[in-house]
PDB file of C-alpha atoms and ligand atoms in Angstrom:
ATOM      1  CA  UNK A  17       0.000   0.000   0.000  1.00  0.00           C
ATOM      2  CA  UNK A  18       1.148   3.548  -0.671  1.00  0.00           C
ATOM      3  CA  UNK A  19       2.389   5.441   2.382  1.00  0.00           C
ATOM      4  CA  UNK A  20      -0.156   7.945   3.721  1.00  0.00           C
ATOM      5  CA  UNK A  21       1.320  11.290   4.653  1.00  0.00           C
ATOM      6  CA  UNK A  22      -0.448  13.964   6.670  1.00  0.00           C
ATOM      7  CA  UNK A  23       0.791  17.484   5.996  1.00  0.00           C
ATOM      8  CA  UNK A  24       0.186  20.225   8.537  1.00  0.00           C
ATOM      9  CA  UNK A  25      -1.573  22.867   6.434  1.00  0.00           C
ATOM     10  CA  UNK A  26      -2.187  25.783   8.774  1.00  0.00           C
ATOM     11  CA  UNK A  27       0.275  28.174   7.202  1.00  0.00           C
ATOM     12  CA  UNK A  28       3.433  28.235   5.114  1.00  0.00           C
ATOM     13  CA  UNK A  29       4.898  26.036   2.387  1.00  0.00           C
ATOM     14  CA  UNK A  30       2.825  22.859   2.739  1.00  0.00           C
ATOM     15  CA  UNK A  31       1.516  22.434  -0.843  1.00  0.00           C
ATOM     16  CA  UNK A  32       5.023  22.041  -2.193  1.00  0.00           C
ATOM     17  CA  UNK A  33       5.644  19.044   0.078  1.00  0.00           C
ATOM     18  CA  UNK A  34       2.389  17.447  -1.044  1.00  0.00           C
ATOM     19  CA  UNK A  35       3.344  17.777  -4.704  1.00  0.00           C
ATOM     20  CA  UNK A  36       6.732  16.171  -4.142  1.00  0.00           C
ATOM     21  CA  UNK A  37       5.378  13.272  -2.105  1.00  0.00           C
ATOM     22  CA  UNK A  38       2.522  12.717  -4.555  1.00  0.00           C
ATOM     23  CA  UNK A  39       5.063  12.566  -7.384  1.00  0.00           C
ATOM     24  CA  UNK A  40       6.922   9.907  -5.398  1.00  0.00           C
ATOM     25  CA  UNK A  41       3.781   7.814  -5.079  1.00  0.00           C
ATOM     26  CA  UNK A  42       2.635   8.709  -1.568  1.00  0.00           C
ATOM     27  CA  UNK A  43      -0.935   9.576  -0.653  1.00  0.00           C
ATOM     28  CA  UNK A  44      -1.128  13.023   0.967  1.00  0.00           C
ATOM     29  CA  UNK A  45      -3.786  14.910   2.833  1.00  0.00           C
ATOM     30  CA  UNK A  46      -3.928  18.171   4.768  1.00  0.00           C
ATOM     31  CA  UNK A  47      -4.328  18.604   8.483  1.00  0.00           C
ATOM     32  CA  UNK A  48      -6.271  21.776   9.211  1.00  0.00           C
ATOM     33  CA  UNK A  49      -8.504  20.797  12.106  1.00  0.00           C
ATOM     34  CA  UNK A  50      -8.825  18.166  14.758  1.00  0.00           C
ATOM     35  CA  UNK A  51     -11.237  16.002  12.766  1.00  0.00           C
ATOM     36  CA  UNK A  52      -8.533  15.552  10.108  1.00  0.00           C
ATOM     37  CA  UNK A  53      -6.620  13.446  12.625  1.00  0.00           C
ATOM     38  CA  UNK A  54      -9.292  10.756  12.425  1.00  0.00           C
ATOM     39  CA  UNK A  55      -7.889   9.634   9.083  1.00  0.00           C
ATOM     40  CA  UNK A  56      -5.109   7.097   9.375  1.00  0.00           C
ATOM     41  CA  UNK A  57      -1.621   8.207   8.387  1.00  0.00           C
ATOM     42  CA  UNK A  58       1.902   6.819   8.485  1.00  0.00           C
ATOM     43  CA  UNK A  59       3.950  10.017   8.665  1.00  0.00           C
ATOM     44  CA  UNK A  60       3.634  13.723   9.335  1.00  0.00           C
ATOM     45  CA  UNK A  61       5.101  16.764   7.567  1.00  0.00           C
ATOM     46  CA  UNK A  62       5.719  20.003   9.459  1.00  0.00           C
ATOM     47  CA  UNK A  63       6.330  22.633   6.773  1.00  0.00           C
ATOM     48  CA  UNK A  64       8.224  25.902   6.786  1.00  0.00           C
ATOM     49  CA  UNK A  65       6.512  29.180   7.465  1.00  0.00           C
ATOM     50  CA  UNK A  66       6.348  31.077  10.723  1.00  0.00           C
ATOM     51  CA  UNK A  67       6.834  28.928  13.815  1.00  0.00           C
ATOM     52  CA  UNK A  68       5.198  31.418  16.198  1.00  0.00           C
ATOM     53  CA  UNK A  69       2.032  31.515  14.077  1.00  0.00           C
ATOM     54  CA  UNK A  70       1.993  27.755  13.603  1.00  0.00           C
ATOM     55  CA  UNK A  71       2.549  27.130  17.324  1.00  0.00           C
ATOM     56  CA  UNK A  72      -0.334  29.440  18.212  1.00  0.00           C
ATOM     57  CA  UNK A  73      -2.724  27.918  15.661  1.00  0.00           C
ATOM     58  CA  UNK A  74      -1.798  24.362  16.672  1.00  0.00           C
ATOM     59  CA  UNK A  75      -2.829  25.137  20.246  1.00  0.00           C
ATOM     60  CA  UNK A  76      -5.941  27.109  19.355  1.00  0.00           C
ATOM     61  CA  UNK A  77      -7.217  24.369  17.062  1.00  0.00           C
ATOM     62  CA  UNK A  78      -6.610  21.595  19.569  1.00  0.00           C
ATOM     63  CA  UNK A  79      -4.054  19.934  17.320  1.00  0.00           C
ATOM     64  CA  UNK A  80      -1.067  20.420  19.565  1.00  0.00           C
ATOM     65  CA  UNK A  81      -1.582  17.671  22.171  1.00  0.00           C
ATOM     66  CA  UNK A  82      -2.710  14.879  19.819  1.00  0.00           C
ATOM     67  CA  UNK A  83       0.155  15.562  17.436  1.00  0.00           C
ATOM     68  CA  UNK A  84       2.705  15.737  20.233  1.00  0.00           C
ATOM     69  CA  UNK A  85       1.449  12.419  21.522  1.00  0.00           C
ATOM     70  CA  UNK A  86       1.960  10.809  18.107  1.00  0.00           C
ATOM     71  CA  UNK A  87       5.446  12.286  17.804  1.00  0.00           C
ATOM     72  CA  UNK A  88       6.358  10.991  21.258  1.00  0.00           C
ATOM     73  CA  UNK A  89       5.187   7.551  20.254  1.00  0.00           C
ATOM     74  CA  UNK A  90       7.520   7.558  17.253  1.00  0.00           C
ATOM     75  CA  UNK A  91       5.412   8.807  14.338  1.00  0.00           C
ATOM     76  CA  UNK A  92       7.860   9.507  11.466  1.00  0.00           C
ATOM     77  CA  UNK A  93       8.097  13.228  10.765  1.00  0.00           C
ATOM     78  CA  UNK A  94       9.742  15.402   8.135  1.00  0.00           C
ATOM     79  CA  UNK A  95      10.193  18.973   9.338  1.00  0.00           C
ATOM     80  CA  UNK A  96      11.505  21.922   7.375  1.00  0.00           C
ATOM     81  CA  UNK A  97      12.596  25.252   8.784  1.00  0.00           C
ATOM     82  CA  UNK A  98       9.712  26.490  10.995  1.00  0.00           C
ATOM     83  CA  UNK A  99       8.765  22.816  11.423  1.00  0.00           C
ATOM     84  CA  UNK A 100      12.244  22.143  12.793  1.00  0.00           C
ATOM     85  CA  UNK A 101      11.726  24.973  15.288  1.00  0.00           C
ATOM     86  CA  UNK A 102       8.468  23.291  16.365  1.00  0.00           C
ATOM     87  CA  UNK A 103      10.301  20.011  17.013  1.00  0.00           C
ATOM     88  CA  UNK A 104      13.318  21.496  18.814  1.00  0.00           C
ATOM     89  CA  UNK A 105      13.658  20.864  22.517  1.00  0.00           C
ATOM     90  CA  UNK A 106      15.159  24.326  23.022  1.00  0.00           C
ATOM     91  CA  UNK A 107      14.763  27.598  21.160  1.00  0.00           C
ATOM     92  CA  UNK A 108      17.597  29.998  22.017  1.00  0.00           C
ATOM     93  CA  UNK A 109      16.443  33.226  23.682  1.00  0.00           C
ATOM     94  CA  UNK A 110      12.912  31.897  23.982  1.00  0.00           C
ATOM     95  CA  UNK A 111      11.493  30.331  27.119  1.00  0.00           C
ATOM     96  CA  UNK A 112       8.739  28.534  25.219  1.00  0.00           C
ATOM     97  CA  UNK A 113       9.296  25.467  23.085  1.00  0.00           C
ATOM     98  CA  UNK A 114       6.680  23.562  21.116  1.00  0.00           C
ATOM     99  CA  UNK A 115       6.631  19.781  20.536  1.00  0.00           C
ATOM    100  CA  UNK A 116      10.149  19.511  21.970  1.00  0.00           C
ATOM    101  CA  UNK A 117      10.638  15.926  20.812  1.00  0.00           C
ATOM    102  CA  UNK A 118      13.976  16.544  19.080  1.00  0.00           C
ATOM    103  CA  UNK A 119      16.953  17.165  21.411  1.00  0.00           C
ATOM    104  CA  UNK A 120      18.528  20.075  19.575  1.00  0.00           C
ATOM    105  CA  UNK A 121      18.831  23.804  20.209  1.00  0.00           C
ATOM    106  CA  UNK A 122      17.860  26.204  17.429  1.00  0.00           C
ATOM    107  CA  UNK A 123      18.366  29.898  17.042  1.00  0.00           C
ATOM    108  CA  UNK A 124      15.603  31.537  15.014  1.00  0.00           C
ATOM    109  CA  UNK A 125      16.413  33.863  12.115  1.00  0.00           C
ATOM    110  CA  UNK A 126      20.073  33.278  12.850  1.00  0.00           C
ATOM    111  CA  UNK A 127      21.435  34.414   9.511  1.00  0.00           C
ATOM    112  CA  UNK A 128      20.549  38.091  10.043  1.00  0.00           C
ATOM    113  CA  UNK A 129      17.975  40.320   8.455  1.00  0.00           C
ATOM    114  CA  UNK A 130      19.862  41.474   5.400  1.00  0.00           C
ATOM    115  CA  UNK A 131      21.326  38.213   4.229  1.00  0.00           C
ATOM    116  CA  UNK A 132      18.439  36.145   5.438  1.00  0.00           C
ATOM    117  CA  UNK A 133      17.875  34.081   2.294  1.00  0.00           C
ATOM    118  CA  UNK A 134      20.585  32.266   0.381  1.00  0.00           C
ATOM    119  CA  UNK A 135      21.248  29.160  -1.638  1.00  0.00           C
ATOM    120  CA  UNK A 136      23.786  26.447  -0.901  1.00  0.00           C
ATOM    121  CA  UNK A 137      24.624  23.033  -2.255  1.00  0.00           C
ATOM    122  CA  UNK A 138      25.924  20.312  -0.041  1.00  0.00           C
ATOM    123  CA  UNK A 139      26.081  16.598   0.553  1.00  0.00           C
ATOM    124  CA  UNK A 140      23.185  14.945   2.340  1.00  0.00           C
ATOM    125  CA  UNK A 141      23.551  11.460   3.799  1.00  0.00           C
ATOM    126  CA  UNK A 142      26.055  10.472   1.123  1.00  0.00           C
ATOM    127  CA  UNK A 143      24.200  12.121  -1.790  1.00  0.00           C
ATOM    128  CA  UNK A 144      26.152  14.948  -3.361  1.00  0.00           C
ATOM    129  CA  UNK A 145      25.171  18.350  -4.765  1.00  0.00           C
ATOM    130  CA  UNK A 146      21.809  18.587  -3.038  1.00  0.00           C
ATOM    131  CA  UNK A 147      20.338  22.099  -3.562  1.00  0.00           C
ATOM    132  CA  UNK A 148      19.500  23.840  -0.296  1.00  0.00           C
ATOM    133  CA  UNK A 149      17.528  27.089  -0.328  1.00  0.00           C
ATOM    134  CA  UNK A 150      17.552  28.871   3.048  1.00  0.00           C
ATOM    135  CA  UNK A 151      14.754  31.331   3.824  1.00  0.00           C
ATOM    136  CA  UNK A 152      15.022  33.186   7.130  1.00  0.00           C
ATOM    137  CA  UNK A 153      16.396  29.949   8.404  1.00  0.00           C
ATOM    138  CA  UNK A 154      17.076  28.897  11.953  1.00  0.00           C
ATOM    139  CA  UNK A 155      20.504  27.622  12.909  1.00  0.00           C
ATOM    140  CA  UNK A 156      21.011  24.396  14.818  1.00  0.00           C
ATOM    141  CA  UNK A 157      23.472  25.384  17.522  1.00  0.00           C
ATOM    142  CA  UNK A 158      23.537  22.225  19.636  1.00  0.00           C
ATOM    143  CA  UNK A 159      22.633  18.555  19.219  1.00  0.00           C
ATOM    144  CA  UNK A 160      22.345  15.981  21.982  1.00  0.00           C
ATOM    145  CA  UNK A 161      23.991  12.597  21.746  1.00  0.00           C
ATOM    146  CA  UNK A 162      22.104  10.312  19.410  1.00  0.00           C
ATOM    147  CA  UNK A 163      21.238  13.080  16.958  1.00  0.00           C
ATOM    148  CA  UNK A 164      22.787  12.222  13.617  1.00  0.00           C
ATOM    149  CA  UNK A 165      23.967  15.125  11.437  1.00  0.00           C
ATOM    150  CA  UNK A 166      23.141  14.310   7.795  1.00  0.00           C
ATOM    151  CA  UNK A 167      24.228  17.597   6.205  1.00  0.00           C
ATOM    152  CA  UNK A 168      26.241  20.672   7.117  1.00  0.00           C
ATOM    153  CA  UNK A 169      26.691  24.116   5.599  1.00  0.00           C
ATOM    154  CA  UNK A 170      29.439  26.377   6.949  1.00  0.00           C
ATOM    155  CA  UNK A 171      30.146  23.805   9.667  1.00  0.00           C
ATOM    156  CA  UNK A 172      26.639  24.049  11.118  1.00  0.00           C
ATOM    157  CA  UNK A 173      24.199  21.146  10.879  1.00  0.00           C
ATOM    158  CA  UNK A 174      21.371  21.840   8.405  1.00  0.00           C
ATOM    159  CA  UNK A 175      19.809  18.363   8.420  1.00  0.00           C
ATOM    160  CA  UNK A 176      19.557  16.096  11.438  1.00  0.00           C
ATOM    161  CA  UNK A 177      17.925  12.799  12.169  1.00  0.00           C
ATOM    162  CA  UNK A 178      16.853  11.453  15.521  1.00  0.00           C
ATOM    163  CA  UNK A 179      15.165   8.100  15.154  1.00  0.00           C
ATOM    164  CA  UNK A 180      12.208   8.708  12.896  1.00  0.00           C
ATOM    165  CA  UNK A 181      12.416  12.503  13.052  1.00  0.00           C
ATOM    166  CA  UNK A 182      14.128  14.163  10.082  1.00  0.00           C
ATOM    167  CA  UNK A 183      14.580  17.916  10.510  1.00  0.00           C
ATOM    168  CA  UNK A 184      15.977  20.387   7.979  1.00  0.00           C
ATOM    169  CA  UNK A 185      16.674  24.105   8.233  1.00  0.00           C
ATOM    170  CA  UNK A 186      16.334  24.591   4.453  1.00  0.00           C
ATOM    171  CA  UNK A 187      13.590  23.982   1.859  1.00  0.00           C
ATOM    172  CA  UNK A 188      14.116  21.002  -0.495  1.00  0.00           C
ATOM    173  CA  UNK A 189      10.414  21.090  -1.432  1.00  0.00           C
ATOM    174  CA  UNK A 190      10.872  24.242  -3.517  1.00  0.00           C
ATOM    175  CA  UNK A 191      13.608  22.651  -5.651  1.00  0.00           C
ATOM    176  CA  UNK A 192      13.264  20.058  -8.419  1.00  0.00           C
ATOM    177  CA  UNK A 193      15.445  17.657  -6.436  1.00  0.00           C
ATOM    178  CA  UNK A 194      13.316  14.989  -4.763  1.00  0.00           C
ATOM    179  CA  UNK A 195      16.106  12.979  -3.193  1.00  0.00           C
ATOM    180  CA  UNK A 196      15.506  14.102   0.389  1.00  0.00           C
ATOM    181  CA  UNK A 197      11.797  13.282   0.235  1.00  0.00           C
ATOM    182  CA  UNK A 198      12.674   9.933  -1.326  1.00  0.00           C
ATOM    183  CA  UNK A 199      15.192   9.342   1.477  1.00  0.00           C
ATOM    184  CA  UNK A 200      12.451  10.067   4.008  1.00  0.00           C
ATOM    185  CA  UNK A 201      10.107   7.509   2.430  1.00  0.00           C
ATOM    186  CA  UNK A 202      12.831   4.913   1.975  1.00  0.00           C
ATOM    187  CA  UNK A 203      14.991   5.265   5.089  1.00  0.00           C
ATOM    188  CA  UNK A 204      13.106   7.114   7.805  1.00  0.00           C
ATOM    189  CA  UNK A 205       9.652   5.562   7.372  1.00  0.00           C
ATOM    190  CA  UNK A 206      10.610   1.976   6.850  1.00  0.00           C
TER     191      UNK A 206
HETATM  192  N1  LIG B 337      11.916  32.382  10.474  1.00  0.00           N
HETATM  193  C1  LIG B 337      10.849  31.425  10.538  1.00  0.00           C
HETATM  194  C2  LIG B 337      10.490  31.109  11.982  1.00  0.00           C
HETATM  195  O1  LIG B 337      11.157  31.518  12.872  1.00  0.00           O
HETATM  196  C3  LIG B 337      11.213  30.159   9.797  1.00  0.00           C
HETATM  197  C4  LIG B 337      11.379  30.458   8.336  1.00  0.00           C
HETATM  198  C5  LIG B 337      10.991  29.352   7.414  1.00  0.00           C
HETATM  199  O2  LIG B 337      10.264  28.425   7.773  1.00  0.00           O
HETATM  200  N2  LIG B 337      11.403  29.463   6.167  1.00  0.00           N
HETATM  201  O3  LIG B 337       9.528  30.439  12.207  1.00  0.00           O
END
């Protein structure tokens, strides 16, 4: 059976993830309200956007607790950018965290206001030349033991894996390169 992927669709770049996963043969649907969680799914996508807005909406819509419970129980998740901030155990200079299931520290908007968006290419889990667009990206400043760094740019981790949680600080879904999504289906979800 095709994998069923639920994509958090409150705000931000969620459609792009759905297009990539659909092209790879997965079945995708949007999570916008609590009733959407009644449908069965095998993995979750937390898209980029604005983590403060997403965190607020998740709580207001009653999605926060049920999703956190699934993440704690090991639901595979692909998080990009704001999604990575939602997963992080600690957000530098912020007393509030969100799901906090991924033992990393992130610093929001860490690349400054002027040069906040840029493009890089780097290796990812043994694949070379993976395009990596950064958009007001957070920086991963600390990782606990057991967190595997899959990609680095300028000596900082930009892709980490912790069990079935794959978290990126860049946006592969807006490129034509589907290798990271394929890796998620093949390696993280299996
Ligand atoms: N700067 C955003 C935040 O702090 C993240 C940006 C993104 O998702 N591209 O939530």
